[in-house]
PDB file of C-alpha atoms and ligand atoms in Angstrom:
ATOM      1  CA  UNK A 633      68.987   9.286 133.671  1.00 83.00           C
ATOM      2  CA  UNK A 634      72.820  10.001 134.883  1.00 91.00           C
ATOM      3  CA  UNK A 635      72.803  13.064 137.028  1.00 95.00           C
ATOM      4  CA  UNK A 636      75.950  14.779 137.931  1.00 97.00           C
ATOM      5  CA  UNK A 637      77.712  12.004 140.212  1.00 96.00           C
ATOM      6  CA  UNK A 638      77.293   9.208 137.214  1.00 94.00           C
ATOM      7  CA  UNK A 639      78.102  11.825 134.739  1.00 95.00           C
ATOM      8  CA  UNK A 640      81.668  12.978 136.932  1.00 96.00           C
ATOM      9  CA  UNK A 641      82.475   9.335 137.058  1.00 94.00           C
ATOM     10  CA  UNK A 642      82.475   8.495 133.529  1.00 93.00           C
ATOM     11  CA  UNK A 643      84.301  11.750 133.082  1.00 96.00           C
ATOM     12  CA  UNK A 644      87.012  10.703 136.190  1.00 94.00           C
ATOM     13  CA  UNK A 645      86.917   6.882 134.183  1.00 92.00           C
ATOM     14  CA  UNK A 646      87.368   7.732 130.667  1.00 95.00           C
ATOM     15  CA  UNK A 647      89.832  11.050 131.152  1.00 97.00           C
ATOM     16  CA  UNK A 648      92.996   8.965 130.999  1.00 95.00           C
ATOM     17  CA  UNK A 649      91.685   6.984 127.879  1.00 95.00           C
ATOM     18  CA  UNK A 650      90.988  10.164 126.081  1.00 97.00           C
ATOM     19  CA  UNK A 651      93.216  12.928 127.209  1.00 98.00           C
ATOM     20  CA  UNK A 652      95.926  13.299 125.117  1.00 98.00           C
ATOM     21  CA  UNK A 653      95.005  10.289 122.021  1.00 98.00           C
ATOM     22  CA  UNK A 654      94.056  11.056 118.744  1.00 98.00           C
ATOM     23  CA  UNK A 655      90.762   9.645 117.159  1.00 98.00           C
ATOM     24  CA  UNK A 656      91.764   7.571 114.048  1.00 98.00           C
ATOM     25  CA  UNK A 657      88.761   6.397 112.774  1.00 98.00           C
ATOM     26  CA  UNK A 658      85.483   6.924 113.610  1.00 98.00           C
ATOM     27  CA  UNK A 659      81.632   5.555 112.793  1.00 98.00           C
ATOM     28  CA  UNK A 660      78.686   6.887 114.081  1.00 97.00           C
ATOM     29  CA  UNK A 661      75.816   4.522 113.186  1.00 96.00           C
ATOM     30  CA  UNK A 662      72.735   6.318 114.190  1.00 96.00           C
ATOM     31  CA  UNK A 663      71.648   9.454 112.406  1.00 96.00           C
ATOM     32  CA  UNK A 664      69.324  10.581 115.442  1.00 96.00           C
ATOM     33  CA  UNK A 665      72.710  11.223 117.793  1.00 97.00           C
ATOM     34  CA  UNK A 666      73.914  14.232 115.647  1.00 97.00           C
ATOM     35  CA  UNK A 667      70.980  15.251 113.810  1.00 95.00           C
ATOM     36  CA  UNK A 668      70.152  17.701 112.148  1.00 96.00           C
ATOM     37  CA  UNK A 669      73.762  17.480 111.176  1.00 97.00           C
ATOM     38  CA  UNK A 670      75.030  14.534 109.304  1.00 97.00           C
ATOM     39  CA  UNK A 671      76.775  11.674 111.426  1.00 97.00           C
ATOM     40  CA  UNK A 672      79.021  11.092 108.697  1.00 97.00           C
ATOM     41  CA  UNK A 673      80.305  14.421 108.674  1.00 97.00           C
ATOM     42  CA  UNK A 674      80.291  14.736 112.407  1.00 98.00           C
ATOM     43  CA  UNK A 675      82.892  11.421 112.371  1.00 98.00           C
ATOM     44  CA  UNK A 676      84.814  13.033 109.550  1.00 98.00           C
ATOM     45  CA  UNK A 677      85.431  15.963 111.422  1.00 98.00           C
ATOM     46  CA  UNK A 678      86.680  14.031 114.405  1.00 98.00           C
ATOM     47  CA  UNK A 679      89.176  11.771 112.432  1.00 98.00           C
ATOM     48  CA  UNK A 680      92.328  13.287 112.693  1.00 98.00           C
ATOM     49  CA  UNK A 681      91.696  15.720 115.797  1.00 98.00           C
ATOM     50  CA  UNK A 682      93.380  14.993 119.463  1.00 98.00           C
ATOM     51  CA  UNK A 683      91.633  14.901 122.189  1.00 98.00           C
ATOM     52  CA  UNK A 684      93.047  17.782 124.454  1.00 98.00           C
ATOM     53  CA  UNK A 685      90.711  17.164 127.879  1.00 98.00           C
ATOM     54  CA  UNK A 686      87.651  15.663 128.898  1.00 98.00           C
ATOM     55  CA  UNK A 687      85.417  18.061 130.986  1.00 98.00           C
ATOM     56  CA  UNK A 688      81.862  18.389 132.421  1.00 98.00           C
ATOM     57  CA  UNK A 689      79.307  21.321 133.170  1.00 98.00           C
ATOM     58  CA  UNK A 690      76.174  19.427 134.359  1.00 98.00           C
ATOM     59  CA  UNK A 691      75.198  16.308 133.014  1.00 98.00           C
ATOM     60  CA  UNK A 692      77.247  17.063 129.472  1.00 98.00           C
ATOM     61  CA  UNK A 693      80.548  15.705 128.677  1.00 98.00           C
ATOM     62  CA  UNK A 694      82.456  18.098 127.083  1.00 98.00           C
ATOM     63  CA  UNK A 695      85.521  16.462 124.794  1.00 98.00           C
ATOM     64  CA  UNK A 696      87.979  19.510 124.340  1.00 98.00           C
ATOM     65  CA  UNK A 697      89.692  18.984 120.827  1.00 98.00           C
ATOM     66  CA  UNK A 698      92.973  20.318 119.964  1.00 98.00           C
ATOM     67  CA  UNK A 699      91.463  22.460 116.773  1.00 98.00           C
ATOM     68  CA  UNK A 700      89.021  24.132 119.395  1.00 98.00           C
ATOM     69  CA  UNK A 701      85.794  22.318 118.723  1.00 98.00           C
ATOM     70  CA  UNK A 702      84.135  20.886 121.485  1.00 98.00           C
ATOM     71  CA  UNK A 703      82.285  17.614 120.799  1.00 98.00           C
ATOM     72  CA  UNK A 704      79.077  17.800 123.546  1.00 98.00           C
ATOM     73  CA  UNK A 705      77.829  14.694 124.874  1.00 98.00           C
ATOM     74  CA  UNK A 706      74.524  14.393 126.248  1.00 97.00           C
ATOM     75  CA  UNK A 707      73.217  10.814 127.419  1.00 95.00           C
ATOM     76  CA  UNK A 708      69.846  11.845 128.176  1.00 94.00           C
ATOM     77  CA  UNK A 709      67.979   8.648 129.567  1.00 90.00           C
ATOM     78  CA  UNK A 710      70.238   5.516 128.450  1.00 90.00           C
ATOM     79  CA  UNK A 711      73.243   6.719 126.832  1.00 93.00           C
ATOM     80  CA  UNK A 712      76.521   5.105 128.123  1.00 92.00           C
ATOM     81  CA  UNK A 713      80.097   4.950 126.961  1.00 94.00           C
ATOM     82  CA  UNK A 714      82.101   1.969 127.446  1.00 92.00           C
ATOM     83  CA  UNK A 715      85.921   1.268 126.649  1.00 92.00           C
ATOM     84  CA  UNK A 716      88.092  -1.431 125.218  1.00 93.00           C
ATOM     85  CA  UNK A 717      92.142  -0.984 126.462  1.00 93.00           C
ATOM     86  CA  UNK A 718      94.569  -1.433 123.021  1.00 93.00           C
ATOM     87  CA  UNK A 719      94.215  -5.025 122.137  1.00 87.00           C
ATOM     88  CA  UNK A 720      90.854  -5.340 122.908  1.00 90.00           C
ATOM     89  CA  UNK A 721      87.624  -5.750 121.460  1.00 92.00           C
ATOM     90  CA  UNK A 722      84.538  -4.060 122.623  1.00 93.00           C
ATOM     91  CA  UNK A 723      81.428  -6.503 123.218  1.00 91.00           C
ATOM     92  CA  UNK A 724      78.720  -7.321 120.537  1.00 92.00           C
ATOM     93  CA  UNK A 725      75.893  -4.957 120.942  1.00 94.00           C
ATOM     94  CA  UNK A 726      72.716  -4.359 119.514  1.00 95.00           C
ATOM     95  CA  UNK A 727      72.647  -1.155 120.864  1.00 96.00           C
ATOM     96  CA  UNK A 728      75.961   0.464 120.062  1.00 97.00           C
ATOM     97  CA  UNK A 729      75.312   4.141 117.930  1.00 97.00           C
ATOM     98  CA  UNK A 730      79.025   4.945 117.441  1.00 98.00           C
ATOM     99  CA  UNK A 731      82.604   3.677 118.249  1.00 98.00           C
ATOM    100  CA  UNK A 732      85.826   5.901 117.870  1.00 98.00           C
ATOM    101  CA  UNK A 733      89.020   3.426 117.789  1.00 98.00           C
ATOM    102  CA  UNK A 734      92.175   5.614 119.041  1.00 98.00           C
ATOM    103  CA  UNK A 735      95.572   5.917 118.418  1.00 98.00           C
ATOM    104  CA  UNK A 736      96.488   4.302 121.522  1.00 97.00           C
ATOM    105  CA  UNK A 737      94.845   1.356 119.939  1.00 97.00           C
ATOM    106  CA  UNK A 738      92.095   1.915 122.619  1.00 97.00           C
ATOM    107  CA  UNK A 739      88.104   1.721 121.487  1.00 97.00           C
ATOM    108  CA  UNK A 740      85.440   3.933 122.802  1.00 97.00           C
ATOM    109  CA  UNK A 741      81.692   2.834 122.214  1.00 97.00           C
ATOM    110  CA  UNK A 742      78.623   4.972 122.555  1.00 97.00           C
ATOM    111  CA  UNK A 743      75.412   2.588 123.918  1.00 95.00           C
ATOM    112  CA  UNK A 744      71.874   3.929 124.024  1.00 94.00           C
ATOM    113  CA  UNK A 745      68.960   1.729 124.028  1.00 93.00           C
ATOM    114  CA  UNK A 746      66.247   4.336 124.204  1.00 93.00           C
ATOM    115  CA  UNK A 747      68.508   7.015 121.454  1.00 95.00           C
ATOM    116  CA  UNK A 748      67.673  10.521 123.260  1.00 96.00           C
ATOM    117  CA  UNK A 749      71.587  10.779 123.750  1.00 96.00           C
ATOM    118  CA  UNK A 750      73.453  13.597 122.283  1.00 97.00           C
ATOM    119  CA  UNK A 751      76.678  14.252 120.326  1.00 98.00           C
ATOM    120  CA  UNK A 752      77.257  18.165 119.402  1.00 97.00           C
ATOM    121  CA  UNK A 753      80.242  19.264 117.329  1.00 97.00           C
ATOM    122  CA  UNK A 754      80.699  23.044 118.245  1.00 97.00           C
ATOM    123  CA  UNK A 755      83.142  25.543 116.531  1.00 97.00           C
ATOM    124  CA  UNK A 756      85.943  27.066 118.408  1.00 96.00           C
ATOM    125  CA  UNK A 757      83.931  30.229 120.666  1.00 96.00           C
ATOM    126  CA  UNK A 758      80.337  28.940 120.439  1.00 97.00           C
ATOM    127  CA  UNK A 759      80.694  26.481 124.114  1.00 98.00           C
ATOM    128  CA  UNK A 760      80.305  29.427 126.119  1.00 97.00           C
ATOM    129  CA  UNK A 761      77.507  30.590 124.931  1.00 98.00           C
ATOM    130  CA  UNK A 762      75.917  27.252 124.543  1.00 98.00           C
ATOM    131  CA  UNK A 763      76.326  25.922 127.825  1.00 98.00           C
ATOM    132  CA  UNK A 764      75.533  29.922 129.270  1.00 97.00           C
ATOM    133  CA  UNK A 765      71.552  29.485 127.826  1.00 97.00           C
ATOM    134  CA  UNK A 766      70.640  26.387 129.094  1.00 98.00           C
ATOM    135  CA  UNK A 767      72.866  25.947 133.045  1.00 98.00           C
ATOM    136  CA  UNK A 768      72.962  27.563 135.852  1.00 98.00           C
ATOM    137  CA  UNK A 769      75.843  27.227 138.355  1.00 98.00           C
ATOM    138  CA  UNK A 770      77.568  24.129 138.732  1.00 98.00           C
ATOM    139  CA  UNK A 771      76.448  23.039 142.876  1.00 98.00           C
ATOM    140  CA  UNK A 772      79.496  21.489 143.668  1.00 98.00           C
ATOM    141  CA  UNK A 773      81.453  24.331 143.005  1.00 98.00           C
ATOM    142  CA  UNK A 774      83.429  26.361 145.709  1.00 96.00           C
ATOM    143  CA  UNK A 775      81.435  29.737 144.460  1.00 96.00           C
ATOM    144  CA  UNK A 776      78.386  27.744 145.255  1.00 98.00           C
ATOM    145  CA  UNK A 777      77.422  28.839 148.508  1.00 98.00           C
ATOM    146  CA  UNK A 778      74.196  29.496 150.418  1.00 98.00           C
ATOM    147  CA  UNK A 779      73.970  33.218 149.473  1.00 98.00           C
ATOM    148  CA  UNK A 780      73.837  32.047 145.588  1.00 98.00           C
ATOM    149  CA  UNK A 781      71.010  29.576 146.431  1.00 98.00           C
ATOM    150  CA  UNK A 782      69.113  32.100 148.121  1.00 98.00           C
ATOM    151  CA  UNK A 783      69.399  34.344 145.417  1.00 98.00           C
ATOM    152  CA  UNK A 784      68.358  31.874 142.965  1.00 98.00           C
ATOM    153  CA  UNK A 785      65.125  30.644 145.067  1.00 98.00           C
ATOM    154  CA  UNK A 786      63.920  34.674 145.087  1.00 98.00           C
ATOM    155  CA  UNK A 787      60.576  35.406 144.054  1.00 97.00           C
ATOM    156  CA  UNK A 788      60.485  31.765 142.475  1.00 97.00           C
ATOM    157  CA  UNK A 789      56.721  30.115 142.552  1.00 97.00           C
ATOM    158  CA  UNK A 790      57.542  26.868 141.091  1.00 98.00           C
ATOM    159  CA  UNK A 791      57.915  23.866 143.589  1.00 98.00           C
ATOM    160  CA  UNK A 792      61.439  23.398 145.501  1.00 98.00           C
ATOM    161  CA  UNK A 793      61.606  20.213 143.385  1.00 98.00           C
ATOM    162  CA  UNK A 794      60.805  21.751 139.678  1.00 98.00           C
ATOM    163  CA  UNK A 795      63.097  24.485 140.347  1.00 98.00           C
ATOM    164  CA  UNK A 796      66.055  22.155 141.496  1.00 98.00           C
ATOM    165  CA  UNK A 797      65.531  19.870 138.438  1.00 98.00           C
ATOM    166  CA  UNK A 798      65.119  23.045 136.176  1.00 98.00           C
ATOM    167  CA  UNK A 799      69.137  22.766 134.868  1.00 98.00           C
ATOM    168  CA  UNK A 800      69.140  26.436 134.192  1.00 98.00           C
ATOM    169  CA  UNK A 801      68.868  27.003 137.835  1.00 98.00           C
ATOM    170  CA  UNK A 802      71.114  24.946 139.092  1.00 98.00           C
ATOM    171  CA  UNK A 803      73.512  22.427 136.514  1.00 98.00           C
ATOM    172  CA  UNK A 804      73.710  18.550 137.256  1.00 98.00           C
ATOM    173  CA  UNK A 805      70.341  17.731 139.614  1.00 98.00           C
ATOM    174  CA  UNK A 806      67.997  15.352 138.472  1.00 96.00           C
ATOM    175  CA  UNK A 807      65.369  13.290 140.238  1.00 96.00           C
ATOM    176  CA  UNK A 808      67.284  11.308 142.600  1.00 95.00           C
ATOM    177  CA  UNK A 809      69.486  14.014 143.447  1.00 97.00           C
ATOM    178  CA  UNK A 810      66.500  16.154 144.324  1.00 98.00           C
ATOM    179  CA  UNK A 811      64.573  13.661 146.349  1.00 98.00           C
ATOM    180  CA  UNK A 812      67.348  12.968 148.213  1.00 98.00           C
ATOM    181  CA  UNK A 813      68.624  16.209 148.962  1.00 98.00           C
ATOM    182  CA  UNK A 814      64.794  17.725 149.573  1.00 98.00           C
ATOM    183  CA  UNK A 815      64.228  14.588 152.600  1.00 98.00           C
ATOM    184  CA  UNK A 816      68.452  15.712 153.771  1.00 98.00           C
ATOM    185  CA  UNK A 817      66.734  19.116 154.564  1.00 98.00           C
ATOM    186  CA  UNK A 818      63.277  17.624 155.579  1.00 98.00           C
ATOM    187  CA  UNK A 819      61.719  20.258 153.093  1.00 98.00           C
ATOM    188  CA  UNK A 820      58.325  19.028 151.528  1.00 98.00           C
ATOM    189  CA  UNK A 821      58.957  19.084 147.802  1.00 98.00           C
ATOM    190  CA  UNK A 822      55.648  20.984 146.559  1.00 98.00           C
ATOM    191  CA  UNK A 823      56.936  24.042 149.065  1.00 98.00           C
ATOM    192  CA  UNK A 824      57.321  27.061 146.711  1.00 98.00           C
ATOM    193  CA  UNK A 825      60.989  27.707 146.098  1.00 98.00           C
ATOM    194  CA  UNK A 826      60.989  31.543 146.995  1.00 98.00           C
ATOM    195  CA  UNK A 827      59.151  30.763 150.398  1.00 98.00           C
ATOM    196  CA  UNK A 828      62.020  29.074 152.063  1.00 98.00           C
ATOM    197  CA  UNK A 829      63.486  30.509 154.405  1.00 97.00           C
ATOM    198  CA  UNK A 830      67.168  31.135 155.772  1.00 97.00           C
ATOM    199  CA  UNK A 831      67.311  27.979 157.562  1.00 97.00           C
ATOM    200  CA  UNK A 832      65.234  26.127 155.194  1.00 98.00           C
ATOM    201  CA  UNK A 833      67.739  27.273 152.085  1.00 98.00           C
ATOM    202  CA  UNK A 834      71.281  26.611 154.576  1.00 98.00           C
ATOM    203  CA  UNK A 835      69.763  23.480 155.064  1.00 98.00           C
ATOM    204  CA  UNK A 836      68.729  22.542 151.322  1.00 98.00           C
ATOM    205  CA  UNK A 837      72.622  24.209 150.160  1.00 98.00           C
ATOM    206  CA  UNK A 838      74.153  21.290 152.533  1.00 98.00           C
ATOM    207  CA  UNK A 839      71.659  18.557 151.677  1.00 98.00           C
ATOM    208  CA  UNK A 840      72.201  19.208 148.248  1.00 98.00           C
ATOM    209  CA  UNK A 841      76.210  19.051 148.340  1.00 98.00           C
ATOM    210  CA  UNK A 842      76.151  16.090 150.978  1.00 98.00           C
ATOM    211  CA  UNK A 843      73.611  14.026 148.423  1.00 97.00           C
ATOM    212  CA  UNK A 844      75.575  14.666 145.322  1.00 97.00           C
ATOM    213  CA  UNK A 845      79.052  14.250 146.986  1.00 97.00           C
ATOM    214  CA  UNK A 846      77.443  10.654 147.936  1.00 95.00           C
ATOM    215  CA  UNK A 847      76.402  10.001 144.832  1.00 95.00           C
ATOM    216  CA  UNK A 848      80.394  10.794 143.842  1.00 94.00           C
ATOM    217  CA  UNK A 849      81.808   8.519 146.495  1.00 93.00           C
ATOM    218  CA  UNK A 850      79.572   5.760 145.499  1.00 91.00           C
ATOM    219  CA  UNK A 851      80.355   6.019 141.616  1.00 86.00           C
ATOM    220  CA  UNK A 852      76.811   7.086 141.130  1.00 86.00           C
ATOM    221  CA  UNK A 853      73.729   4.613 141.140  1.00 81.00           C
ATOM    222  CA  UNK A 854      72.752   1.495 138.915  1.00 77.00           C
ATOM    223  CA  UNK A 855      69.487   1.640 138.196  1.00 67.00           C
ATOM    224  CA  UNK A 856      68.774   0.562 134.577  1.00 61.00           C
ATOM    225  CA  UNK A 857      71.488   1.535 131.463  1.00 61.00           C
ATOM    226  CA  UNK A 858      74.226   3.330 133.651  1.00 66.00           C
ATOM    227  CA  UNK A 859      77.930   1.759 134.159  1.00 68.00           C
ATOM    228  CA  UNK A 860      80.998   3.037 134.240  1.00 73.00           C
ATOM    229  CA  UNK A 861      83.174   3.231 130.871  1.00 75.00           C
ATOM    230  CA  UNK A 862      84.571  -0.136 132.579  1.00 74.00           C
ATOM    231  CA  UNK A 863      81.726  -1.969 133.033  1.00 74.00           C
ATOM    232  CA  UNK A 864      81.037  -2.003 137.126  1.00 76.00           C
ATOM    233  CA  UNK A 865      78.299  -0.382 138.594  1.00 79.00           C
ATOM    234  CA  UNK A 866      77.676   2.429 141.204  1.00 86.00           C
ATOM    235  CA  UNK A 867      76.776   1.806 144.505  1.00 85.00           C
ATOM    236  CA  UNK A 868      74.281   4.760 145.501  1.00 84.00           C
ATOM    237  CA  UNK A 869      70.997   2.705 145.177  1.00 85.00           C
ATOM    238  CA  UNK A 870      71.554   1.177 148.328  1.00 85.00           C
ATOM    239  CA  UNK A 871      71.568   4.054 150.318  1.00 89.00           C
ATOM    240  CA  UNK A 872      68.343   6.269 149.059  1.00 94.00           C
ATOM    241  CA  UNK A 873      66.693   7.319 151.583  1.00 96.00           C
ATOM    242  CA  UNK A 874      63.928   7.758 149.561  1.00 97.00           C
ATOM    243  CA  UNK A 875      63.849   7.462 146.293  1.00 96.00           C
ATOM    244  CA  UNK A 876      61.889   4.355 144.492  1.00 94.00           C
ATOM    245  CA  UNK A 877      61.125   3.602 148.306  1.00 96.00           C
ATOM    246  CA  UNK A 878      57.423   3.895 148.204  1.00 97.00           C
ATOM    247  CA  UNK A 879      55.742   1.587 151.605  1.00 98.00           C
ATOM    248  CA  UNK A 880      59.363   1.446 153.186  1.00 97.00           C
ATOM    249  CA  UNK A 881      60.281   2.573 156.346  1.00 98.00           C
ATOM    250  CA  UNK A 882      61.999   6.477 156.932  1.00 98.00           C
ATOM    251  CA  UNK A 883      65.671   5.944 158.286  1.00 97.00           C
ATOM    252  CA  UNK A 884      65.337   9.123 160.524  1.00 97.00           C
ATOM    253  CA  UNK A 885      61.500   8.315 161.898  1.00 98.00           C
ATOM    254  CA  UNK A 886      60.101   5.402 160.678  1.00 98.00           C
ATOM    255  CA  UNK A 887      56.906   6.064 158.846  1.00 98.00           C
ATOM    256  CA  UNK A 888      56.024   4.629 155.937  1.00 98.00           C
ATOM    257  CA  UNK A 889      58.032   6.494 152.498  1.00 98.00           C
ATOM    258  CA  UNK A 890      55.046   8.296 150.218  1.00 98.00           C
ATOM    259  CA  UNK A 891      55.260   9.095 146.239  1.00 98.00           C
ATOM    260  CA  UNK A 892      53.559  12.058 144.862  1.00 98.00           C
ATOM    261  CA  UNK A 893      53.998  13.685 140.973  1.00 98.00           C
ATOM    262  CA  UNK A 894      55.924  17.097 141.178  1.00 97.00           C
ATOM    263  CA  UNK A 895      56.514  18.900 137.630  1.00 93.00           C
ATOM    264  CA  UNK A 896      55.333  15.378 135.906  1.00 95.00           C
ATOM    265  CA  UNK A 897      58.181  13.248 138.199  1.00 96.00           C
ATOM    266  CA  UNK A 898      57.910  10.508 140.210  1.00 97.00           C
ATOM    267  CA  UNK A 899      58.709  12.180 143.721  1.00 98.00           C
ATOM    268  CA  UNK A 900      59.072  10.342 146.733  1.00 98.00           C
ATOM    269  CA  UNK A 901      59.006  12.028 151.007  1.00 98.00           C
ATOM    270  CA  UNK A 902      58.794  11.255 154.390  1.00 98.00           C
ATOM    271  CA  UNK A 903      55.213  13.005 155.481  1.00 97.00           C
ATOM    272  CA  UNK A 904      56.286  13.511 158.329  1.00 98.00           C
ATOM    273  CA  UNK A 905      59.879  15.071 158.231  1.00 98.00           C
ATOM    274  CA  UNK A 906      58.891  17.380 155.074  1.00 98.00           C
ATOM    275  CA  UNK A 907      55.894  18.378 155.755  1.00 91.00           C
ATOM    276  CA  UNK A 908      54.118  21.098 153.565  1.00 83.00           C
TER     277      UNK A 908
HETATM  278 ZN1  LIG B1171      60.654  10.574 158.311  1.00 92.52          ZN
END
């Protein structure tokens, strides 16, 4: 699933498509990606508006339209957007649940193979309080600092893990994210997020950033369904230390990479720099 550095890269890719065009016609295909509201009166609605930005909180795109609606994109597991410039076609896909041509003549095509992807039309006034139930603070943010973290982690029982995936926590983290940033800190990822200390939670608060700013560098990581709205791939999956690295060596001491199930995820450590 795209976590926040996949989901900031599409956004950083497809912002100078969007910004500023007009959607002229569009066709959405599969009834599950808007339900329980009609797809064919989600695309009506979007014919005719302009598209003022493209933003993100978390893993949702959030198209800013120039009535005040918000259309809210969620790829869930194998969603993917892909463009064609003006003149050009997009490719033949099986798998393609909507396509919005613009007036710059560009195309924008929706792909999701598994269909747990998300579109959302909401009115003018109702984004705020949609995105305020279900994310907590955004962790690349400049307000994000230590302090918050530790305030967050208080008197929490569930794993350091479940709480960092838990996106009303903390917005954007998903598995590889967390694995990463838990063997960063060399914090065992059962550990009980209110018993970490100061140390442990300055240490997680820089992990975190460092893993996700990666991620950002390195236009995210390929593993199955995500590419950029141009086609290429990320380049994070060669540098996991160790995620999906179960039997390989630890970069920092050598010992052989471990996978356990936290909160129903694959989770992978280092037993002997996070120990319990
Ligand atoms: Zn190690």
């Amino acid at each position: 699933m795209p976590e926040l550095p996949e989901v900031e890269t599409i956004r950083r890719r497809l912002a100078p498509v969007l910004e500023g065009a007009t959607i002229e016609a569009a066709e959405i295909v599969d009834p599950r990606l808007t339900r329980p509201v009609d797809p064919l009166l989600v695309a009506d609605t979007l014919v005719g508006e302009q598209i003022v930005s493209l933003g993100r909180r978390g893993k949702y795109l959030l198209w800013r339209l120039e009535s005040g609606r918000t259309l809210v994109v969620h790829l869930r597991m194998t969603g993917s957007l892909r463009h064609a410039p003006p003149g050009g076609d997009l490719p033949e896909d099986p798998y393609r649940r909507a396509t919005l041509l613009l007036d710059t003549g560009a195309r924008v095509g929706y792909r999701d193979v598994r269909r747990f992807g998300t579109w959302e039309l909401l009115d003018e006034g109702h984004l705020g309080p949609y995105l305020a139930t279900r994310l907590g603070p955004e962790p690349l943010s400049a307000s994000f600092g230590a302090a918050r973290l530790a305030s967050l982690t208080a008197g929490r029982r569930a794993p350091i893990k479940a709480f960092l995936l838990d996106q009303r926590r903390i917005a954007g983290v998903g598995n590889i994210y967390a694995d990463e940033a838990l063997w960063r800190a060399r914090i065992h990822p059962l550990r009980p997020a209110g018993a970490l200390d100061r140390g442990e939670i300055a240490r997680l608060h820089r992990a975190l950033r460092a893993a996700l700013r990666r991620g950002l560098e390195l236009q995210g990581s390929t593993l199955r369904d995500y590419v950029t709205p141009d086609g290429d791939g990320g380049g994070m999956q060669h540098e996991f230390h160790v995620y999906g690295r179960l039997g390989e060596p630890c970069d920092r001491c050598g010992r052989p990479i471990e996978r356990i199930v936290v909160a129903g995820r694959g989770t992978w450590l280092c037993p002997s720099c996070q120990v319990a």
